[in-house]
mmCIF file of C-alpha atoms in Angstrom:
data_model
loop_
_atom_site.group_PDB
_atom_site.id
_atom_site.type_symbol
_atom_site.label_atom_id
_atom_site.label_comp_id
_atom_site.label_asym_id
_atom_site.label_seq_id
_atom_site.Cartn_x
_atom_site.Cartn_y
_atom_site.Cartn_z
ATOM 1 C CA MET Q 1 -24.422 -10.426 -9.101
ATOM 2 C CA GLN Q 2 -26.592 -11.779 -11.326
ATOM 3 C CA ASP Q 3 -26.060 -14.640 -12.568
ATOM 4 C CA ALA Q 4 -23.871 -15.248 -11.228
ATOM 5 C CA TRP Q 5 -21.771 -19.323 -10.348
ATOM 6 C CA PRO Q 6 -22.327 -20.853 -6.649
ATOM 7 C CA LEU Q 7 -18.889 -21.058 -5.203
ATOM 8 C CA TRP Q 8 -18.219 -24.662 -5.206
ATOM 9 C CA PRO Q 9 -18.405 -25.222 -9.013
ATOM 10 C CA SER Q 10 -16.581 -22.407 -9.179
ATOM 11 C CA VAL Q 11 -13.323 -23.849 -7.109
ATOM 12 C CA ALA Q 12 -14.083 -26.224 -9.477
ATOM 13 C CA ALA Q 13 -14.003 -24.604 -12.480
ATOM 14 C CA LEU Q 14 -11.177 -23.042 -12.029
ATOM 15 C CA ALA Q 15 -9.185 -26.203 -11.346
ATOM 16 C CA ALA Q 16 -10.183 -27.210 -14.094
ATOM 17 C CA ALA Q 17 -8.995 -24.615 -16.444
ATOM 18 C CA VAL Q 18 -5.388 -24.560 -14.028
ATOM 19 C CA VAL Q 19 -5.345 -28.963 -15.587
ATOM 20 C CA VAL Q 20 -6.130 -27.500 -19.272
ATOM 21 C CA LEU Q 21 -4.326 -24.119 -19.322
ATOM 22 C CA GLY Q 22 -1.427 -25.785 -18.323
ATOM 23 C CA PHE Q 23 -1.034 -28.090 -21.040
ATOM 24 C CA GLY Q 24 -1.953 -25.519 -23.547
ATOM 25 C CA GLY Q 25 0.972 -23.679 -22.537
ATOM 26 C CA THR Q 26 3.841 -26.162 -22.572
ATOM 27 C CA ARG Q 27 2.962 -26.935 -26.150
ATOM 28 C CA LEU Q 28 2.427 -23.088 -27.044
ATOM 29 C CA ALA Q 29 6.083 -22.575 -26.229
ATOM 30 C CA TYR Q 30 7.991 -25.953 -28.262
ATOM 31 C CA VAL Q 31 5.240 -24.620 -31.190
ATOM 32 C CA ALA Q 32 6.203 -21.258 -30.677
ATOM 33 C CA ASP Q 33 10.315 -22.381 -30.575
ATOM 34 C CA GLU Q 34 9.754 -23.863 -33.453
ATOM 35 C CA LEU Q 35 8.562 -21.774 -35.948
ATOM 36 C CA ALA Q 36 10.458 -19.241 -34.314
ATOM 37 C CA GLU Q 37 13.617 -21.523 -35.516
ATOM 38 C CA ARG Q 38 12.088 -22.250 -38.602
ATOM 39 C CA THR Q 39 10.140 -18.516 -40.300
ATOM 40 C CA ARG Q 40 13.608 -17.291 -38.464
ATOM 41 C CA MET Q 41 11.367 -14.739 -37.055
ATOM 42 C CA GLY Q 42 13.239 -13.927 -34.185
ATOM 43 C CA LYS Q 43 12.532 -15.100 -30.582
ATOM 44 C CA ALA Q 44 11.945 -11.593 -28.867
ATOM 45 C CA THR Q 45 8.845 -11.214 -31.304
ATOM 46 C CA ALA Q 46 8.249 -14.538 -32.274
ATOM 47 C CA GLY Q 47 7.559 -14.015 -28.078
ATOM 48 C CA ALA Q 48 5.778 -11.215 -28.394
ATOM 49 C CA LEU Q 49 3.552 -11.481 -31.014
ATOM 50 C CA LEU Q 50 2.856 -15.218 -30.539
ATOM 51 C CA LEU Q 51 3.673 -16.284 -27.541
ATOM 52 C CA GLY Q 52 2.729 -12.682 -25.759
ATOM 53 C CA ALA Q 53 -0.621 -12.310 -28.255
ATOM 54 C CA VAL Q 54 -1.719 -15.699 -27.938
ATOM 55 C CA THR Q 55 -1.323 -16.502 -24.490
ATOM 56 C CA SER Q 56 -3.197 -13.334 -23.401
ATOM 57 C CA LEU Q 57 -6.428 -14.431 -25.185
ATOM 58 C CA THR Q 58 -7.481 -16.179 -22.067
ATOM 59 C CA GLY Q 59 -7.286 -12.323 -20.184
ATOM 60 C CA ILE Q 60 -9.196 -10.538 -22.938
ATOM 61 C CA VAL Q 61 -12.079 -12.570 -22.316
ATOM 62 C CA THR Q 62 -12.380 -13.026 -18.752
ATOM 63 C CA THR Q 63 -11.746 -9.271 -19.013
ATOM 64 C CA ALA Q 64 -14.872 -8.574 -22.266
ATOM 65 C CA THR Q 65 -16.807 -11.082 -19.641
ATOM 66 C CA GLY Q 66 -16.865 -9.143 -16.716
ATOM 67 C CA ALA Q 67 -17.203 -5.568 -18.749
ATOM 68 C CA LEU Q 68 -20.170 -7.203 -20.072
ATOM 69 C CA SER Q 69 -21.696 -8.254 -17.395
ATOM 70 C CA GLY Q 70 -21.107 -4.758 -15.477
ATOM 71 C CA GLU Q 71 -18.063 -5.258 -13.376
ATOM 72 C CA ALA Q 72 -15.872 -1.844 -13.914
ATOM 73 C CA ASP Q 73 -13.423 -2.846 -11.353
ATOM 74 C CA PHE Q 74 -13.029 -6.531 -12.163
ATOM 75 C CA ALA Q 75 -12.668 -6.130 -15.668
ATOM 76 C CA ILE Q 76 -10.004 -3.495 -15.511
ATOM 77 C CA ALA Q 77 -8.312 -5.513 -12.300
ATOM 78 C CA ASN Q 78 -7.405 -8.248 -14.167
ATOM 79 C CA PRO Q 79 -5.439 -7.073 -17.476
ATOM 80 C CA ILE Q 80 -3.285 -4.615 -14.636
ATOM 81 C CA GLY Q 81 -3.164 -7.511 -12.313
ATOM 82 C CA GLY Q 82 -2.771 -10.220 -15.500
ATOM 83 C CA VAL Q 83 0.636 -7.702 -16.404
ATOM 84 C CA ALA Q 84 1.975 -7.636 -12.909
ATOM 85 C CA ILE Q 85 2.107 -11.783 -11.813
ATOM 86 C CA GLN Q 86 2.881 -12.151 -15.027
ATOM 87 C CA THR Q 87 6.289 -10.288 -14.184
ATOM 88 C CA VAL Q 88 6.057 -12.136 -11.036
ATOM 89 C CA TRP Q 89 6.062 -15.507 -12.983
ATOM 90 C CA ILE Q 90 10.118 -14.257 -14.234
ATOM 91 C CA ALA Q 91 10.986 -14.232 -10.626
ATOM 92 C CA ILE Q 92 9.746 -17.536 -9.661
ATOM 93 C CA ALA Q 93 11.777 -18.981 -13.265
ATOM 94 C CA ASP Q 94 14.146 -17.753 -11.933
ATOM 95 C CA LEU Q 95 14.356 -19.709 -9.081
ATOM 96 C CA LEU Q 96 14.551 -22.972 -11.971
ATOM 97 C CA TYR Q 97 17.611 -21.161 -14.360
ATOM 98 C CA ARG Q 98 20.640 -22.376 -12.420
ATOM 99 C CA ARG Q 99 23.177 -20.759 -14.955
ATOM 100 C CA THR Q 100 22.374 -17.220 -14.587
ATOM 101 C CA ASN Q 101 20.165 -14.510 -13.325
ATOM 102 C CA LEU Q 102 17.277 -14.702 -16.562
ATOM 103 C CA GLU Q 103 17.188 -10.648 -16.918
ATOM 104 C CA HIS Q 104 20.936 -11.410 -17.643
ATOM 105 C CA ALA Q 105 20.725 -13.750 -19.950
ATOM 106 C CA ALA Q 106 17.805 -12.168 -22.189
ATOM 107 C CA ALA Q 107 18.608 -8.559 -21.926
ATOM 108 C CA SER Q 108 18.309 -7.571 -25.284
ATOM 109 C CA LEU Q 109 16.690 -3.982 -27.285
ATOM 110 C CA PRO Q 110 13.369 -4.912 -28.194
ATOM 111 C CA ASN Q 111 12.658 -6.659 -24.538
ATOM 112 C CA LEU Q 112 14.480 -3.573 -22.873
ATOM 113 C CA LEU Q 113 11.767 -1.426 -25.585
ATOM 114 C CA GLN Q 114 8.579 -3.793 -24.527
ATOM 115 C CA SER Q 115 9.268 -2.831 -21.027
ATOM 116 C CA LEU Q 116 8.773 1.383 -21.588
ATOM 117 C CA ILE Q 117 6.137 0.798 -24.168
ATOM 118 C CA LEU Q 118 4.575 -1.249 -21.547
ATOM 119 C CA LEU Q 119 5.649 2.044 -18.539
ATOM 120 C CA ALA Q 120 3.786 4.681 -21.543
ATOM 121 C CA LEU Q 121 0.692 2.723 -22.395
ATOM 122 C CA LEU Q 122 0.062 2.414 -18.658
ATOM 123 C CA ALA Q 123 0.291 6.087 -18.242
ATOM 124 C CA LEU Q 124 -2.246 6.082 -20.507
ATOM 125 C CA PRO Q 125 -5.199 5.079 -18.039
ATOM 126 C CA VAL Q 126 -3.841 7.183 -15.574
ATOM 127 C CA ALA Q 127 -5.019 10.422 -17.851
ATOM 128 C CA ALA Q 128 -8.011 8.367 -18.274
ATOM 129 C CA TYR Q 129 -9.396 8.075 -14.640
ATOM 130 C CA ALA Q 130 -8.763 12.142 -13.817
ATOM 131 C CA THR Q 131 -10.700 13.164 -17.431
ATOM 132 C CA PRO Q 132 -13.554 10.093 -16.704
ATOM 133 C CA ASP Q 133 -16.457 12.317 -17.956
ATOM 134 C CA LEU Q 134 -14.421 13.403 -22.029
ATOM 135 C CA THR Q 135 -16.546 10.314 -24.040
ATOM 136 C CA TRP Q 136 -16.740 9.112 -27.444
ATOM 137 C CA GLY Q 137 -20.016 8.082 -26.980
ATOM 138 C CA TRP Q 138 -19.737 5.696 -23.911
ATOM 139 C CA PHE Q 139 -15.285 4.719 -24.164
ATOM 140 C CA HIS Q 140 -13.313 7.320 -23.608
ATOM 141 C CA PRO Q 141 -10.947 8.376 -26.543
ATOM 142 C CA LEU Q 142 -7.952 7.385 -24.875
ATOM 143 C CA THR Q 143 -9.457 3.901 -25.523
ATOM 144 C CA LEU Q 144 -8.219 4.107 -29.428
ATOM 145 C CA ALA Q 145 -4.995 5.733 -27.922
ATOM 146 C CA ILE Q 146 -4.341 2.162 -26.527
ATOM 147 C CA PRO Q 147 -3.867 -0.177 -29.207
ATOM 148 C CA ALA Q 148 -2.518 2.882 -31.895
ATOM 149 C CA LEU Q 149 0.455 2.860 -29.198
ATOM 150 C CA TYR Q 150 1.272 -0.705 -29.068
ATOM 151 C CA PHE Q 151 1.350 -1.135 -32.842
ATOM 152 C CA TYR Q 152 3.321 1.751 -33.092
ATOM 153 C CA GLY Q 153 5.215 0.083 -30.533
ATOM 154 C CA LEU Q 154 5.847 -3.608 -32.044
ATOM 155 C CA ARG Q 155 7.008 -1.525 -35.381
ATOM 156 C CA LEU Q 156 9.630 -0.184 -33.077
ATOM 157 C CA VAL Q 157 10.613 -3.452 -31.714
ATOM 158 C CA LYS Q 158 10.876 -4.833 -34.936
ATOM 159 C CA SER Q 159 13.112 -2.431 -36.768
ATOM 160 C CA VAL Q 160 15.293 -2.330 -33.343
ATOM 161 C CA GLU Q 161 15.488 -6.581 -33.722
ATOM 162 C CA ASP Q 162 15.945 -5.901 -37.600
ATOM 163 C CA HIS Q 163 18.433 -2.750 -37.272
ATOM 164 C CA PRO Q 164 20.051 -2.442 -33.386
ATOM 165 C CA GLN Q 165 21.958 1.132 -33.067
ATOM 166 C CA TRP Q 166 23.605 -0.933 -30.363
ATOM 167 C CA LYS Q 167 22.580 -4.464 -28.185
ATOM 168 C CA ALA Q 168 23.754 -5.736 -24.609
ATOM 169 C CA LYS Q 169 27.659 -7.125 -23.872
ATOM 170 C CA GLU Q 170 26.939 -11.484 -24.877
ATOM 171 C CA THR Q 171 28.841 -13.148 -21.785
ATOM 172 C CA SER Q 172 29.340 -16.314 -20.793
ATOM 173 C CA ASP Q 173 25.508 -16.765 -19.493
ATOM 174 C CA THR Q 174 24.474 -15.187 -22.501
ATOM 175 C CA GLY Q 175 22.808 -16.207 -25.681
ATOM 176 C CA ASP Q 176 20.826 -19.604 -25.960
ATOM 177 C CA GLU Q 177 21.372 -23.149 -25.639
ATOM 178 C CA GLU Q 178 21.043 -25.150 -28.544
ATOM 179 C CA PRO Q 179 17.766 -26.097 -30.254
ATOM 180 C CA PRO Q 180 16.208 -28.888 -29.200
ATOM 181 C CA GLU Q 181 15.376 -31.124 -32.563
ATOM 182 C CA GLN Q 182 13.318 -29.921 -35.244
ATOM 183 C CA SER Q 183 9.618 -32.340 -35.659
ATOM 184 C CA ASN Q 184 9.301 -34.030 -39.191
ATOM 185 C CA ARG Q 185 5.809 -31.315 -39.215
ATOM 186 C CA SER Q 186 5.602 -29.092 -42.078
ATOM 187 C CA LEU Q 187 5.119 -26.013 -41.120
ATOM 188 C CA ARG Q 188 1.757 -25.194 -41.973
ATOM 189 C CA ALA Q 189 0.653 -28.745 -39.366
ATOM 190 C CA LEU Q 190 2.785 -26.470 -37.088
ATOM 191 C CA TRP Q 191 0.412 -22.959 -37.623
ATOM 192 C CA VAL Q 192 -2.582 -25.124 -37.571
ATOM 193 C CA TRP Q 193 -1.500 -26.993 -34.153
ATOM 194 C CA PHE Q 194 -0.498 -23.658 -32.730
ATOM 195 C CA ALA Q 195 -4.217 -21.635 -33.627
ATOM 196 C CA VAL Q 196 -5.756 -24.996 -32.401
ATOM 197 C CA LEU Q 197 -3.721 -24.068 -29.096
ATOM 198 C CA GLY Q 198 -5.400 -20.540 -29.109
ATOM 199 C CA VAL Q 199 -8.473 -21.254 -29.616
ATOM 200 C CA VAL Q 200 -8.393 -23.797 -26.413
ATOM 201 C CA VAL Q 201 -6.586 -21.206 -24.360
ATOM 202 C CA ALA Q 202 -9.165 -18.183 -25.249
ATOM 203 C CA GLY Q 203 -12.566 -20.725 -24.298
ATOM 204 C CA PHE Q 204 -11.183 -21.271 -21.182
ATOM 205 C CA GLY Q 205 -11.360 -17.426 -20.659
ATOM 206 C CA TRP Q 206 -14.924 -17.334 -20.292
ATOM 207 C CA VAL Q 207 -14.825 -20.673 -17.915
ATOM 208 C CA VAL Q 208 -12.294 -18.494 -15.347
ATOM 209 C CA ALA Q 209 -14.045 -15.250 -16.136
ATOM 210 C CA LYS Q 210 -17.471 -16.938 -14.980
ATOM 211 C CA ALA Q 211 -15.789 -19.087 -11.676
ATOM 212 C CA GLY Q 212 -13.886 -15.232 -10.662
ATOM 213 C CA LEU Q 213 -17.105 -13.980 -10.110
ATOM 214 C CA GLY Q 214 -18.946 -17.077 -8.628
ATOM 215 C CA VAL Q 215 -16.250 -16.081 -6.488
ATOM 216 C CA VAL Q 216 -16.297 -12.691 -6.122
ATOM 217 C CA ALA Q 217 -20.086 -13.509 -5.073
ATOM 218 C CA ALA Q 218 -20.261 -15.997 -2.912
ATOM 219 C CA THR Q 219 -17.283 -14.825 -0.701
ATOM 220 C CA GLY Q 220 -17.202 -11.490 -0.861
ATOM 221 C CA ILE Q 221 -13.652 -9.865 -2.142
ATOM 222 C CA PRO Q 222 -14.052 -7.175 -3.866
ATOM 223 C CA PRO Q 223 -14.018 -7.265 -7.270
ATOM 224 C CA SER Q 224 -10.872 -5.439 -8.416
ATOM 225 C CA VAL Q 225 -9.308 -7.789 -5.570
ATOM 226 C CA ALA Q 226 -10.206 -10.545 -6.686
ATOM 227 C CA GLY Q 227 -9.682 -9.227 -10.289
ATOM 228 C CA PHE Q 228 -6.216 -8.454 -9.801
ATOM 229 C CA THR Q 229 -5.589 -11.728 -7.710
ATOM 230 C CA ILE Q 230 -7.452 -14.898 -8.168
ATOM 231 C CA THR Q 231 -7.751 -14.942 -11.924
ATOM 232 C CA THR Q 232 -5.561 -13.115 -13.263
ATOM 233 C CA ALA Q 233 -3.183 -15.669 -11.163
ATOM 234 C CA ILE Q 234 -5.478 -19.130 -12.944
ATOM 235 C CA SER Q 235 -5.648 -16.559 -16.980
ATOM 236 C CA SER Q 236 -2.402 -15.742 -16.648
ATOM 237 C CA LEU Q 237 -0.640 -19.661 -16.077
ATOM 238 C CA PRO Q 238 -0.085 -19.994 -19.894
ATOM 239 C CA GLU Q 239 2.492 -17.946 -19.597
ATOM 240 C CA LEU Q 240 4.080 -19.245 -16.646
ATOM 241 C CA ILE Q 241 3.822 -22.446 -18.040
ATOM 242 C CA THR Q 242 5.253 -20.910 -21.691
ATOM 243 C CA LEU Q 243 8.271 -19.374 -19.411
ATOM 244 C CA LEU Q 244 9.331 -22.381 -17.543
ATOM 245 C CA ALA Q 245 9.139 -24.189 -20.511
ATOM 246 C CA ALA Q 246 11.024 -22.474 -22.697
ATOM 247 C CA VAL Q 247 13.905 -22.082 -19.936
ATOM 248 C CA ARG Q 248 13.823 -25.933 -19.701
ATOM 249 C CA ILE Q 249 15.363 -25.896 -23.179
ATOM 250 C CA GLY Q 250 17.140 -23.232 -22.731
ATOM 251 C CA SER Q 251 15.419 -20.523 -24.911
ATOM 252 C CA ILE Q 252 15.485 -17.765 -22.693
ATOM 253 C CA GLU Q 253 15.079 -14.546 -24.880
ATOM 254 C CA LEU Q 254 11.476 -16.467 -26.133
ATOM 255 C CA GLY Q 255 10.684 -17.625 -22.654
ATOM 256 C CA ILE Q 256 10.884 -13.056 -21.502
ATOM 257 C CA GLY Q 257 9.819 -11.574 -24.552
ATOM 258 C CA ASN Q 258 6.286 -14.322 -24.074
ATOM 259 C CA ILE Q 259 6.479 -12.153 -20.738
ATOM 260 C CA VAL Q 260 7.658 -8.408 -21.970
ATOM 261 C CA GLY Q 261 5.022 -8.743 -25.417
ATOM 262 C CA GLY Q 262 2.001 -10.554 -23.492
ATOM 263 C CA ASN Q 263 2.589 -8.234 -20.643
ATOM 264 C CA VAL Q 264 2.210 -4.755 -23.267
ATOM 265 C CA PHE Q 265 -0.266 -7.082 -25.148
ATOM 266 C CA ASP Q 266 -2.403 -7.032 -22.149
ATOM 267 C CA THR Q 267 -2.499 -3.542 -21.868
ATOM 268 C CA LEU Q 268 -5.207 -3.457 -25.147
ATOM 269 C CA MET Q 269 -7.301 -5.297 -22.484
ATOM 270 C CA ILE Q 270 -7.770 -2.137 -20.577
ATOM 271 C CA ALA Q 271 -9.170 -1.108 -24.032
ATOM 272 C CA VAL Q 272 -11.229 -4.242 -24.200
ATOM 273 C CA ALA Q 273 -12.969 -3.815 -20.619
ATOM 274 C CA ASP Q 274 -13.929 0.200 -21.654
ATOM 275 C CA VAL Q 275 -15.803 -1.152 -25.095
ATOM 276 C CA PHE Q 276 -17.606 -3.726 -24.029
ATOM 277 C CA PHE Q 277 -18.495 -1.476 -20.798
ATOM 278 C CA PHE Q 278 -21.787 -0.435 -22.181
ATOM 279 C CA SER Q 279 -22.714 1.804 -19.183
ATOM 280 C CA GLY Q 280 -20.149 4.731 -19.981
ATOM 281 C CA SER Q 281 -17.106 4.686 -19.477
ATOM 282 C CA ILE Q 282 -15.260 2.229 -17.772
ATOM 283 C CA TYR Q 283 -13.148 4.581 -16.093
ATOM 284 C CA ALA Q 284 -16.078 6.739 -14.893
ATOM 285 C CA SER Q 285 -17.102 4.062 -12.487
ATOM 286 C CA VAL Q 286 -13.643 2.499 -10.847
ATOM 287 C CA GLY Q 287 -13.103 3.601 -8.065
ATOM 288 C CA PRO Q 288 -8.965 4.128 -6.369
ATOM 289 C CA THR Q 289 -8.764 0.939 -5.971
ATOM 290 C CA SER Q 290 -7.664 0.640 -9.693
ATOM 291 C CA LEU Q 291 -5.447 3.858 -9.661
ATOM 292 C CA VAL Q 292 -3.119 1.643 -6.468
ATOM 293 C CA LEU Q 293 -2.702 -1.322 -8.777
ATOM 294 C CA LEU Q 294 -2.110 1.118 -11.956
ATOM 295 C CA ALA Q 295 0.917 2.668 -9.877
ATOM 296 C CA GLY Q 296 1.863 -0.911 -8.353
ATOM 297 C CA THR Q 297 2.308 -2.501 -11.530
ATOM 298 C CA ALA Q 298 4.157 0.709 -13.002
ATOM 299 C CA LEU Q 299 6.475 0.514 -10.369
ATOM 300 C CA ILE Q 300 6.740 -3.643 -11.091
ATOM 301 C CA CYS Q 301 7.500 -3.254 -14.443
ATOM 302 C CA ALA Q 302 9.854 -0.319 -13.849
ATOM 303 C CA VAL Q 303 11.845 -2.598 -11.820
ATOM 304 C CA LEU Q 304 12.253 -5.423 -14.866
ATOM 305 C CA ALA Q 305 13.669 -2.388 -17.052
ATOM 306 C CA ALA Q 306 15.816 -2.038 -15.067
ATOM 307 C CA GLY Q 307 17.050 -5.359 -14.146
ATOM 308 C CA LEU Q 308 17.012 -5.567 -17.648
ATOM 309 C CA VAL Q 309 19.493 -2.628 -17.839
ATOM 310 C CA VAL Q 310 21.714 -3.574 -15.111
ATOM 311 C CA ARG Q 311 22.032 -7.199 -15.369
ATOM 312 C CA ASP Q 312 23.153 -8.591 -12.478
ATOM 313 C CA ARG Q 313 24.954 -12.486 -12.764
ATOM 314 C CA ARG Q 314 23.301 -13.625 -9.573
ATOM 315 C CA GLY Q 315 20.646 -16.225 -9.746
ATOM 316 C CA ILE Q 316 18.542 -13.884 -8.321
ATOM 317 C CA GLY Q 317 18.736 -10.241 -8.100
ATOM 318 C CA PHE Q 318 18.029 -7.600 -7.016
ATOM 319 C CA GLU Q 319 14.280 -7.459 -9.590
ATOM 320 C CA GLY Q 320 14.101 -11.215 -7.868
ATOM 321 C CA ILE Q 321 12.837 -9.344 -4.613
ATOM 322 C CA ALA Q 322 12.149 -5.801 -5.060
ATOM 323 C CA ILE Q 323 9.272 -7.528 -8.001
ATOM 324 C CA PRO Q 324 7.396 -10.266 -5.831
ATOM 325 C CA GLY Q 325 7.205 -7.537 -2.927
ATOM 326 C CA ILE Q 326 5.893 -4.508 -4.888
ATOM 327 C CA TYR Q 327 3.554 -6.728 -5.671
ATOM 328 C CA LEU Q 328 1.957 -7.912 -1.796
ATOM 329 C CA GLY Q 329 2.741 -4.973 -1.558
ATOM 330 C CA THR Q 330 0.227 -3.144 -4.098
ATOM 331 C CA ILE Q 331 -2.168 -6.049 -2.781
ATOM 332 C CA ALA Q 332 -2.700 -5.168 0.560
ATOM 333 C CA LEU Q 333 -2.844 -1.574 -0.284
ATOM 334 C CA ALA Q 334 -5.451 -2.405 -2.465
ATOM 335 C CA ILE Q 335 -7.523 -4.194 0.271
ATOM 336 C CA VAL Q 336 -6.869 -0.629 1.978
ATOM 337 C CA ALA Q 337 -8.629 1.398 -0.656
ATOM 338 C CA ALA Q 338 -11.810 -1.113 -1.390
#
C-alpha cells in the first residue's frame, strides 16, 4: 500500500483522534439539544439532521480517502461498519440508562421510519454488487439512487413528525426529562459553535483514514475487516459520545435520532466511495466480504426496528443482546469470507 503511515505513528494518531472526537462529540450533543429547543426543530429531526449528519463527517472523509487510495473493500466497509457499530452503541447506552429500555423511551414514528428507510438504502448496494458492469462513466447508476432515496426519506420523516398518523403510546418511562438550563449565547453563536465543532470532527476523518490504512498495511488485516471494525469504531466515536451525553441530560429521542439518523446519513458514504473510486464502479472491485457485511448490518438494523416496535421496558431487551451478538458474528463471517 503506497504512502502508508508506519504502524506506531498510525496507532498514536488513532489515539489522538479518540481524544479529540470524544471532546467534540460531547459538546455537539449539548449544542444540538439547545438548538433543537430554541428552533423548535424537534428532537428526532435535530438528531437526524444536526447530530446525525455532522457526526458522520468523520466517516465521509475516511471513506473518500480510502476510495481515492484505491482501497475498494476498505472504502465500502467503512460506511457499512459505521451503521453496524453505531447501532451497537445503543446497546452500550442501555447499560447506562437506568430508567428503562432506550428503545422503549425513544420509540417514535420518525425513528421507526428512519430504520425502515435505512433497510431500503442498504438494499441498493446489493443490487449494484449483482450488476457491476452497469456503469455511467466510472460509477454505478444506483449510486445516484442512494442520495435521492435519502433526501426523499428525510421529507417523509419531517412529514410524519409534523403530521403523525399514529404515535407510540406514552408510558411512565417515556418522554424526555426536564431540559437543561439554556446558555446565554445567541442563536447565531450557537450555530457558529456547532459549525466549528463540525469542521474539527470532519478534519479528523482524514487522520482516522490514513492511520487506519497504515494499520492495515503494517499488520496485514484484511482491509474490509479493518474498515468494518477499527476505523469505524473510532470515526463513530462522536455518535457514541453524543448518544451518552444525550442520555445523561435526559434527551433520549435526540440521542436515538442521532444514531438512527446518522446511520441513514452514513449510507450516503457508499455513494461517496463509488464516486471517489476512479478505477471503475467500486462494486466490481469488492469481494464477497462486502456482501457479508451488508447482510449482517441489515439484520442489525431490522432488530433495532423490531425493538422500537416491541418496546421492551426492561433495561436490556432482546435487541440489547441480539445486536452485539450479530455484530460479532458478522465480523467472524467476514474474516472467513476474506
